Amino acid sequence: MARLRVRPEPTARPARKPPWIRARAPTSPEVQRLKAVLRAHRLHTVCEEASCPNLGECFGHGTATFMILG
């Protein structure tokens, strides 16, 4: 099997992501309420630190994941 070497062409600026791939930041009242509680207690979640794309879904249900002694 032959290997083909592919070298990317340098561009002046990086290509933009298509509109369908962009995720909107979660802004529902449930998400904002849970974030306020977390900030009031100076807590940080695994989801926030990892920039989880499903954060709005979990926070919307009142669920947060914490790492203990990690």
GROMACS .gro file of C-alpha atoms in nm:
model
   70
    1MET     CA    1   0.000   0.000   0.000
    2ALA     CA    2   0.148   0.335  -0.104
    3ARG     CA    3   0.154   0.633   0.128
    4LEU     CA    4   0.062   0.972  -0.007
    5ARG     CA    5   0.209   1.273   0.164
    6VAL     CA    6  -0.046   1.547   0.207
    7ARG     CA    7   0.073   1.891   0.300
    8PRO     CA    8  -0.185   2.153   0.394
    9GLU     CA    9  -0.179   2.473   0.195
   10PRO     CA   10  -0.102   2.773   0.418
   11THR     CA   11  -0.381   3.030   0.422
   12ALA     CA   12  -0.396   3.389   0.541
   13ARG     CA   13  -0.673   3.308   0.791
   14PRO     CA   14  -0.831   2.986   0.909
   15ALA     CA   15  -1.153   2.867   0.747
   16ARG     CA   16  -1.472   2.944   0.939
   17LYS     CA   17  -1.693   2.669   1.077
   18PRO     CA   18  -2.021   2.613   0.891
   19PRO     CA   19  -2.334   2.749   1.065
   20TRP     CA   20  -2.477   2.400   1.130
   21ILE     CA   21  -2.178   2.298   1.343
   22ARG     CA   22  -2.198   2.591   1.584
   23ALA     CA   23  -2.360   2.527   1.920
   24ARG     CA   24  -2.537   2.801   2.109
   25ALA     CA   25  -2.452   2.865   2.471
   26PRO     CA   26  -2.719   2.734   2.710
   27THR     CA   27  -2.922   3.027   2.845
   28SER     CA   28  -3.241   2.872   2.985
   29PRO     CA   29  -3.356   2.990   3.331
   30GLU     CA   30  -3.278   2.648   3.481
   31VAL     CA   31  -2.918   2.664   3.355
   32GLN     CA   32  -2.873   3.017   3.487
   33ARG     CA   33  -3.019   2.920   3.827
   34LEU     CA   34  -2.786   2.621   3.866
   35LYS     CA   35  -2.483   2.827   3.758
   36ALA     CA   36  -2.574   3.093   4.017
   37VAL     CA   37  -2.592   2.828   4.292
   38LEU     CA   38  -2.256   2.684   4.185
   39ARG     CA   39  -2.090   3.028   4.183
   40ALA     CA   40  -2.243   3.119   4.522
   41HIS     CA   41  -2.077   2.811   4.672
   42ARG     CA   42  -1.757   2.856   4.468
   43LEU     CA   43  -1.799   2.517   4.300
   44HIS     CA   44  -1.680   2.410   3.956
   45THR     CA   45  -1.813   2.113   3.760
   46VAL     CA   46  -1.638   1.864   3.537
   47CYS     CA   47  -1.875   1.968   3.259
   48GLU     CA   48  -1.774   2.334   3.277
   49GLU     CA   49  -1.402   2.262   3.294
   50ALA     CA   50  -1.423   2.029   2.993
   51SER     CA   51  -1.651   2.266   2.797
   52CYS     CA   52  -1.900   1.984   2.753
   53PRO     CA   53  -2.139   2.044   2.462
   54ASN     CA   54  -2.422   1.881   2.662
   55LEU     CA   55  -2.394   2.119   2.957
   56GLY     CA   56  -2.728   2.284   2.883
   57GLU     CA   57  -2.906   1.950   2.878
   58CYS     CA   58  -2.765   1.835   3.214
   59PHE     CA   59  -2.790   2.170   3.389
   60GLY     CA   60  -3.143   2.209   3.251
   61HIS     CA   61  -3.241   1.894   3.442
   62GLY     CA   62  -3.061   2.015   3.756
   63THR     CA   63  -2.774   1.767   3.718
   64ALA     CA   64  -2.408   1.857   3.777
   65THR     CA   65  -2.100   1.632   3.781
   66PHE     CA   66  -1.818   1.690   4.029
   67MET     CA   67  -1.475   1.533   4.064
   68ILE     CA   68  -1.392   1.456   4.426
   69LEU     CA   69  -1.027   1.429   4.532
   70GLY     CA   70  -0.923   1.429   4.169
   0.00000   0.00000   0.00000
